[in-house]
CSV table of C-alpha atoms and ligand atoms in Angstrom, one decimal:
chain,number,residue,atom,x,y,z
B,1,MET,CA,58.6,-46.2,-20.4
B,2,ALA,CA,57.6,-49.8,-20.7
B,3,GLU,CA,58.7,-51.4,-23.8
B,4,THR,CA,56.1,-53.1,-25.9
B,5,ILE,CA,56.7,-56.8,-26.0
B,6,ARG,CA,55.2,-58.3,-29.0
B,7,GLN,CA,56.3,-61.8,-29.9
B,8,MET,CA,55.2,-63.5,-33.0
B,9,SER,CA,56.9,-64.3,-36.3
B,10,LEU,CA,55.3,-64.7,-39.7
B,11,ASP,CA,57.8,-67.5,-40.4
B,12,ASN,CA,56.3,-69.5,-37.5
B,13,VAL,CA,52.7,-68.8,-38.6
B,14,LEU,CA,53.5,-70.0,-42.1
B,15,LYS,CA,55.0,-73.3,-40.9
B,16,GLY,CA,53.4,-76.4,-42.5
B,17,HIS,CA,51.1,-74.4,-44.9
B,18,ARG,CA,51.3,-74.9,-48.7
B,19,SER,CA,48.7,-72.3,-49.8
B,20,VAL,CA,48.0,-68.8,-48.4
B,21,ALA,CA,45.4,-66.2,-49.2
B,22,ILE,CA,45.9,-62.6,-48.0
B,23,SER,CA,43.2,-60.0,-47.8
B,24,GLY,CA,42.1,-56.8,-46.1
B,25,HIS,CA,39.2,-54.4,-45.8
B,26,VAL,CA,36.8,-53.1,-48.4
B,27,ARG,CA,37.8,-49.8,-50.1
B,28,PRO,CA,41.5,-50.5,-49.5
B,29,ASP,CA,43.6,-47.6,-48.3
B,30,GLY,CA,47.4,-47.3,-48.1
B,31,ASP,CA,47.7,-49.3,-44.9
B,32,CYS,CA,45.5,-52.1,-46.2
B,33,VAL,CA,47.3,-52.4,-49.6
B,34,GLY,CA,50.7,-51.9,-47.9
B,35,SER,CA,50.1,-54.6,-45.3
B,36,CYS,CA,48.7,-57.1,-47.9
B,37,MET,CA,51.5,-56.5,-50.4
B,38,SER,CA,54.3,-56.6,-47.8
B,39,ILE,CA,53.2,-60.0,-46.7
B,40,TYR,CA,52.6,-61.1,-50.3
B,41,ASN,CA,56.0,-60.0,-51.4
B,42,TYR,CA,57.7,-61.6,-48.3
B,43,ILE,CA,56.1,-64.9,-49.0
B,44,SER,CA,56.7,-64.9,-52.7
B,45,THR,CA,60.3,-63.9,-52.1
B,46,TYR,CA,61.2,-66.4,-49.4
B,47,TYR,CA,58.6,-69.2,-49.7
B,48,THR,CA,58.6,-70.1,-53.4
B,49,ASP,CA,57.0,-73.4,-52.5
B,50,ILE,CA,53.9,-71.7,-51.1
B,51,ASP,CA,51.0,-70.9,-53.4
B,52,VAL,CA,50.2,-67.3,-52.3
B,53,HIS,CA,47.3,-65.2,-53.5
B,54,VAL,CA,46.1,-61.7,-52.6
B,55,TYR,CA,42.4,-60.6,-52.8
B,56,LEU,CA,41.3,-57.0,-52.6
B,57,ASP,CA,38.8,-54.6,-54.1
B,58,PRO,CA,40.3,-52.6,-57.0
B,59,ILE,CA,43.0,-50.3,-55.4
B,60,PRO,CA,43.7,-46.6,-56.0
B,61,ASP,CA,46.3,-46.0,-58.8
B,62,ILE,CA,48.6,-44.2,-56.3
B,63,TYR,CA,49.4,-47.6,-54.7
B,64,LYS,CA,50.2,-49.4,-57.9
B,65,PHE,CA,53.9,-48.6,-57.6
B,66,MET,CA,54.1,-51.4,-55.0
B,67,LYS,CA,55.6,-54.6,-56.3
B,68,ASN,CA,53.1,-57.2,-57.5
B,69,THR,CA,49.9,-55.1,-57.1
B,70,ASP,CA,49.2,-56.4,-60.7
B,71,LYS,CA,48.7,-59.9,-59.0
B,72,ILE,CA,45.8,-58.7,-56.9
B,73,GLU,CA,42.7,-60.8,-57.6
B,74,GLN,CA,39.0,-60.2,-56.9
B,75,VAL,CA,36.8,-62.9,-55.4
B,76,ASP,CA,34.8,-64.1,-58.3
B,77,GLY,CA,32.2,-66.9,-58.8
B,78,GLU,CA,31.1,-69.7,-56.6
B,79,ASP,CA,33.8,-72.3,-57.1
B,80,LEU,CA,36.4,-70.8,-54.7
B,81,PRO,CA,39.7,-72.3,-53.7
B,82,VAL,CA,40.3,-73.7,-50.2
B,83,PHE,CA,43.5,-72.3,-48.7
B,84,ASP,CA,45.6,-73.8,-45.8
B,85,LEU,CA,45.9,-70.3,-44.3
B,86,PHE,CA,44.0,-67.1,-44.6
B,87,ILE,CA,45.8,-63.9,-43.5
B,88,CYS,CA,43.5,-61.0,-42.7
B,89,VAL,CA,45.1,-57.5,-42.4
B,90,ASP,CA,44.0,-54.1,-41.2
B,91,CYS,CA,40.6,-55.4,-40.1
B,92,HIS,CA,39.4,-58.2,-38.0
B,93,GLU,CA,35.7,-58.6,-38.7
B,94,ALA,CA,34.1,-60.6,-41.6
B,95,SER,CA,31.8,-57.7,-42.5
B,96,ARG,CA,34.8,-55.5,-43.3
B,97,LEU,CA,36.3,-58.2,-45.6
B,98,GLY,CA,33.6,-57.9,-48.2
B,99,ALA,CA,33.7,-60.7,-50.8
B,100,ALA,CA,37.0,-62.1,-49.4
B,101,ALA,CA,35.0,-63.3,-46.3
B,102,LYS,CA,33.9,-66.3,-48.5
B,103,ILE,CA,37.6,-67.3,-48.9
B,104,PHE,CA,38.2,-66.8,-45.2
B,105,LYS,CA,35.2,-69.1,-44.4
B,106,LEU,CA,36.6,-71.9,-46.6
B,107,ALA,CA,40.2,-71.6,-45.3
B,108,LYS,CA,41.6,-74.3,-42.9
B,109,HIS,CA,43.4,-71.8,-40.7
B,110,SER,CA,43.5,-68.1,-40.1
B,111,PHE,CA,45.8,-65.3,-38.8
B,112,CYS,CA,45.0,-61.7,-38.3
B,113,VAL,CA,47.3,-58.6,-38.1
B,114,ASP,CA,45.3,-55.5,-37.1
B,115,HIS,CA,45.1,-52.3,-35.1
B,116,HIS,CA,41.4,-51.5,-35.0
B,117,LEU,CA,39.2,-51.5,-31.8
B,118,GLY,CA,36.5,-54.1,-31.4
B,119,ASP,CA,36.1,-57.4,-29.7
B,120,ASN,CA,34.8,-59.6,-32.4
B,121,TRP,CA,38.0,-61.2,-33.4
B,122,LEU,CA,37.6,-63.4,-36.5
B,123,CYS,CA,40.8,-65.4,-36.7
B,124,GLU,CA,42.4,-68.3,-34.9
B,125,GLU,CA,45.7,-66.6,-34.3
B,126,ASN,CA,45.8,-62.9,-33.8
B,127,TYR,CA,48.4,-60.1,-33.7
B,128,ILE,CA,46.1,-57.2,-32.8
B,129,PHE,CA,47.2,-54.1,-31.1
B,130,PRO,CA,44.8,-51.1,-31.3
B,131,GLU,CA,47.4,-48.7,-30.0
B,132,ALA,CA,49.7,-49.4,-33.0
B,133,SER,CA,50.0,-46.7,-35.6
B,134,SER,CA,49.1,-49.0,-38.5
B,135,ALA,CA,48.7,-52.6,-39.6
B,136,CYS,CA,51.9,-52.1,-41.5
B,137,GLU,CA,53.9,-51.3,-38.4
B,138,LEU,CA,52.7,-54.5,-36.9
B,139,VAL,CA,53.6,-56.4,-40.1
B,140,GLY,CA,57.1,-54.9,-39.8
B,141,GLN,CA,57.4,-56.3,-36.3
B,142,ILE,CA,56.6,-59.9,-37.3
B,143,LEU,CA,59.1,-60.0,-40.2
B,144,PRO,CA,62.9,-60.6,-39.5
B,145,LYS,CA,64.6,-57.2,-40.1
B,146,GLU,CA,67.3,-58.7,-42.2
B,147,ARG,CA,64.8,-60.1,-44.7
B,148,ILE,CA,63.0,-56.8,-45.3
B,149,THR,CA,63.9,-56.0,-48.9
B,150,GLU,CA,63.5,-52.5,-50.4
B,151,GLU,CA,60.3,-53.7,-52.2
B,152,ILE,CA,58.8,-55.0,-48.9
B,153,ALA,CA,59.9,-51.8,-47.1
B,154,GLU,CA,58.1,-49.6,-49.6
B,155,CYS,CA,54.8,-51.3,-48.9
B,156,ILE,CA,55.3,-51.0,-45.1
B,157,TYR,CA,56.4,-47.4,-45.2
B,158,THR,CA,53.4,-46.4,-47.4
B,159,GLY,CA,51.0,-47.9,-44.8
B,160,ILE,CA,52.7,-46.2,-41.9
B,161,VAL,CA,52.6,-42.8,-43.7
B,162,THR,CA,48.9,-43.2,-44.6
B,163,ASP,CA,47.7,-44.1,-41.1
B,164,THR,CA,49.8,-41.7,-39.2
B,165,GLY,CA,49.1,-38.7,-41.5
B,166,VAL,CA,52.9,-38.7,-42.2
B,167,PHE,CA,53.9,-39.3,-38.6
B,168,GLN,CA,51.5,-36.7,-37.2
B,169,TYR,CA,48.7,-38.5,-35.4
B,170,GLU,CA,48.9,-39.6,-31.7
B,171,SER,CA,49.3,-43.2,-32.6
B,172,THR,CA,52.8,-42.4,-33.9
B,173,SER,CA,55.2,-43.8,-31.3
B,174,PRO,CA,59.0,-43.9,-30.9
B,175,ASP,CA,58.7,-47.5,-32.2
B,176,THR,CA,57.0,-46.2,-35.3
B,177,LEU,CA,59.8,-43.8,-36.0
B,178,ARG,CA,62.4,-46.5,-35.3
B,179,MET,CA,60.8,-48.7,-37.8
B,180,ALA,CA,60.5,-45.9,-40.3
B,181,ALA,CA,64.3,-45.3,-39.9
B,182,GLU,CA,65.0,-49.0,-40.5
B,183,LEU,CA,62.8,-49.0,-43.6
B,184,MET,CA,64.6,-45.9,-44.9
B,185,GLU,CA,67.9,-47.8,-44.6
B,186,THR,CA,66.8,-50.2,-47.2
B,187,GLY,CA,67.0,-47.4,-49.7
B,188,ILE,CA,63.3,-46.7,-50.4
B,189,PRO,CA,62.4,-43.4,-52.1
B,190,PHE,CA,60.7,-42.2,-48.9
B,191,SER,CA,60.2,-38.6,-50.0
B,192,ARG,CA,58.5,-39.6,-53.3
B,193,ILE,CA,56.3,-42.1,-51.4
B,194,VAL,CA,55.0,-39.4,-49.1
B,195,ASP,CA,54.4,-37.0,-51.9
B,196,GLU,CA,52.8,-39.4,-54.4
B,197,THR,CA,50.7,-41.4,-52.0
B,198,PHE,CA,49.7,-38.8,-49.4
B,199,PHE,CA,49.9,-35.2,-50.6
B,200,GLN,CA,49.5,-35.2,-54.4
B,201,LYS,CA,46.1,-34.6,-55.8
B,202,THR,CA,44.7,-34.5,-59.3
B,203,TYR,CA,43.2,-31.2,-60.6
B,204,ASN,CA,39.7,-32.7,-60.0
B,205,GLN,CA,40.6,-33.7,-56.5
B,206,THR,CA,42.0,-30.3,-55.7
B,207,ARG,CA,38.7,-28.7,-56.8
B,208,ILE,CA,36.4,-31.0,-54.9
B,209,PHE,CA,38.6,-30.6,-51.8
B,210,GLY,CA,38.1,-26.8,-52.0
B,211,TYR,CA,34.4,-27.2,-52.7
B,212,ALA,CA,34.0,-29.5,-49.7
B,213,LEU,CA,35.8,-27.1,-47.3
B,214,LEU,CA,33.5,-24.2,-48.6
B,215,LYS,CA,30.5,-26.3,-47.8
B,216,ALA,CA,31.5,-27.0,-44.2
B,217,LYS,CA,29.3,-26.0,-41.3
B,218,LEU,CA,29.9,-25.5,-37.6
B,219,HIS,CA,27.8,-27.0,-34.8
B,220,MET,CA,28.0,-26.8,-31.0
B,221,ASP,CA,29.7,-23.4,-30.9
B,222,GLY,CA,32.4,-24.5,-33.3
B,223,ARG,CA,33.3,-27.7,-31.5
B,224,ILE,CA,31.9,-29.9,-34.3
B,225,ILE,CA,32.3,-29.4,-38.0
B,226,SER,CA,30.4,-31.2,-40.8
B,227,CYS,CA,30.3,-31.5,-44.5
B,228,TYR,CA,28.5,-33.8,-46.9
B,229,LEU,CA,28.9,-34.5,-50.6
B,230,THR,CA,26.1,-36.0,-52.8
B,231,ARG,CA,26.6,-38.2,-55.8
B,232,ALA,CA,25.5,-35.3,-58.0
B,233,GLU,CA,28.3,-33.2,-56.6
B,234,LEU,CA,30.9,-35.9,-57.1
B,235,ASP,CA,29.7,-36.3,-60.7
B,236,GLU,CA,29.9,-32.6,-61.3
B,237,TYR,CA,33.6,-32.5,-60.2
B,238,MET,CA,34.2,-35.8,-62.0
B,239,VAL,CA,35.5,-37.7,-58.9
B,240,GLN,CA,34.7,-41.0,-57.2
B,241,PRO,CA,34.5,-41.7,-53.5
B,242,LYS,CA,38.1,-43.0,-53.5
B,243,HIS,CA,39.3,-39.5,-54.5
B,244,LEU,CA,38.0,-37.8,-51.3
B,245,GLU,CA,41.0,-38.9,-49.1
B,246,GLY,CA,42.1,-36.1,-46.8
B,247,ILE,CA,39.0,-34.0,-46.6
B,248,ALA,CA,37.9,-35.3,-43.2
B,249,ALA,CA,41.5,-34.8,-41.9
B,250,GLN,CA,41.5,-31.2,-43.2
B,251,LEU,CA,38.2,-30.4,-41.6
B,252,ARG,CA,39.6,-31.7,-38.3
B,253,GLU,CA,42.4,-29.1,-38.5
B,254,THR,CA,39.9,-26.3,-38.1
B,255,LYS,CA,40.8,-24.2,-35.0
B,256,GLY,CA,38.5,-24.9,-32.0
B,257,VAL,CA,37.1,-28.1,-33.6
B,258,ASP,CA,37.0,-31.2,-31.5
B,259,VAL,CA,35.3,-33.5,-33.9
B,260,ALA,CA,35.0,-33.4,-37.7
B,261,LEU,CA,32.3,-35.3,-39.6
B,262,PHE,CA,32.4,-35.9,-43.3
B,263,LEU,CA,29.8,-37.8,-45.4
B,264,TYR,CA,29.8,-38.8,-49.0
B,265,GLN,CA,27.2,-40.7,-51.0
B,266,THR,CA,28.5,-44.1,-52.0
B,267,ASP,CA,25.7,-45.4,-54.1
B,268,PRO,CA,22.8,-44.0,-56.2
B,269,GLU,CA,20.2,-45.4,-53.7
B,270,GLY,CA,21.3,-42.8,-51.2
B,271,SER,CA,23.7,-44.6,-48.9
B,272,PHE,CA,26.4,-42.4,-47.3
B,273,LYS,CA,29.8,-43.2,-45.9
B,274,ALA,CA,30.3,-41.2,-42.7
B,275,SER,CA,33.9,-40.5,-41.5
B,276,THR,CA,34.6,-39.0,-38.1
B,277,ARG,CA,37.9,-37.6,-36.9
B,278,ALA,CA,38.8,-36.2,-33.4
B,279,SER,CA,41.4,-33.6,-32.6
B,280,ALA,CA,44.6,-34.6,-30.7
B,281,ASP,CA,43.4,-33.2,-27.3
B,282,CYS,CA,39.9,-34.6,-27.5
B,283,LYS,CA,39.3,-37.7,-25.3
B,284,ILE,CA,36.2,-38.9,-27.2
B,285,ASN,CA,36.0,-42.5,-28.4
B,286,LEU,CA,34.7,-42.2,-31.9
B,287,ALA,CA,34.9,-46.0,-32.5
B,288,GLU,CA,32.3,-46.4,-29.8
B,289,ILE,CA,29.9,-43.8,-31.3
B,290,CYS,CA,30.4,-45.3,-34.7
B,291,ALA,CA,29.7,-48.8,-33.4
B,292,ASN,CA,26.2,-47.5,-32.4
B,293,PHE,CA,25.7,-46.8,-36.1
B,294,GLY,CA,27.0,-50.2,-37.1
B,295,GLY,CA,30.6,-49.2,-37.9
B,296,GLY,CA,33.8,-48.9,-35.9
B,297,GLY,CA,37.5,-48.0,-36.2
B,298,HIS,CA,39.8,-46.1,-33.9
B,299,ALA,CA,39.2,-43.8,-31.0
B,300,LYS,CA,40.2,-40.7,-33.1
B,301,ALA,CA,39.2,-41.9,-36.5
B,302,ALA,CA,36.1,-44.1,-37.2
B,303,GLY,CA,33.3,-44.5,-39.7
B,304,PHE,CA,30.2,-46.2,-40.8
B,305,GLN,CA,27.6,-46.5,-43.6
B,306,ILE,CA,24.2,-44.7,-43.2
B,307,LYS,CA,21.2,-44.7,-45.5
B,308,MET,CA,19.3,-41.4,-44.8
B,309,GLU,CA,18.8,-37.9,-46.2
B,310,PRO,CA,22.2,-36.3,-45.7
B,311,GLU,CA,20.9,-33.3,-43.7
B,312,LYS,CA,19.1,-35.7,-41.3
B,313,ALA,CA,22.1,-38.0,-41.0
B,314,VAL,CA,24.3,-35.0,-40.1
B,315,GLU,CA,21.8,-33.9,-37.5
B,316,LYS,CA,21.7,-37.4,-36.0
B,317,ILE,CA,25.4,-37.9,-35.8
B,318,VAL,CA,26.1,-34.4,-34.6
B,319,SER,CA,23.6,-35.0,-31.8
B,320,ALA,CA,25.4,-38.3,-30.8
B,321,VAL,CA,28.8,-36.5,-30.8
B,322,GLU,CA,27.4,-33.6,-28.9
B,323,LYS,CA,26.2,-35.9,-26.1
B,324,ALA,CA,29.5,-37.6,-25.9
B,325,LEU,CA,31.4,-34.3,-25.8
B,326,ASP,CA,29.0,-33.1,-23.1
B,327,ARG,CA,29.8,-36.2,-21.0
B,328,LEU,CA,33.5,-35.4,-21.2
B,329,GLY,CA,32.8,-31.9,-19.9
Y,1,LIG,MN1,45.1,-49.2,-40.9
């Protein structure tokens, strides 16, 4: 098997820069927080002369064990700082950056580490490999092994675990496992990280999880499964959109299902976030389908935002997926 040759080092990218801003996508997940914080912790440990800042939407509590997450800032006001370098992780389009796009626009230089599909690359310098398991795995590749401390390793490991479904999805490669092994050697509490960031649920999360699965419907003779949750249902179970992690993945595990579709209402005006997941054997490109709805992602996991009655939205997306599955035969 051909070895992936990826040559770039964060140390080289940082040369000559005195101030650095780091950011990732809106609604940050474990890979986004992990890749931002591993870079932040690397720079603050080894480059004490660089003024480094990290900007993200408020992050889920489960990721707050990572060092320096209390330093995360939100983009606020009009008088924004101009940075020498903007580092964009786990996304490569301005629209996915949310408010941090303003900081990006002002910055003198830019660098991106990402693993999403899509051609609209934003930054000057890019380290983008869609086949990689996670942005965190790519961050691990550009840091010198001997300088990855336990605190940095925890961040990277969390991102890999999040995006591979604990080393389950097809994007998991021998390189992923080799990196995980090296991270383990730094002494990280790997078992606790998996449990507390991936599997553990609050009581309310457990209940909405069960409720969502009960609501699921099959389409196309069982090849597609769908489920949607409205704002009223989230309120009833006292959960927020950020507490719905794992539902789409569980729907996908249904025997005979090629594609799972999960929608949840994100604002009172009736906008829904749609997440799609494909089974391991299905050759569909969900990133392409979701791009037609204004979103994107990966071939087997992609999403978009849609403002429509949920029943109608499900119908529309199911029909698009059905056409694509038909074309595959
Ligand atoms: Mn990711």
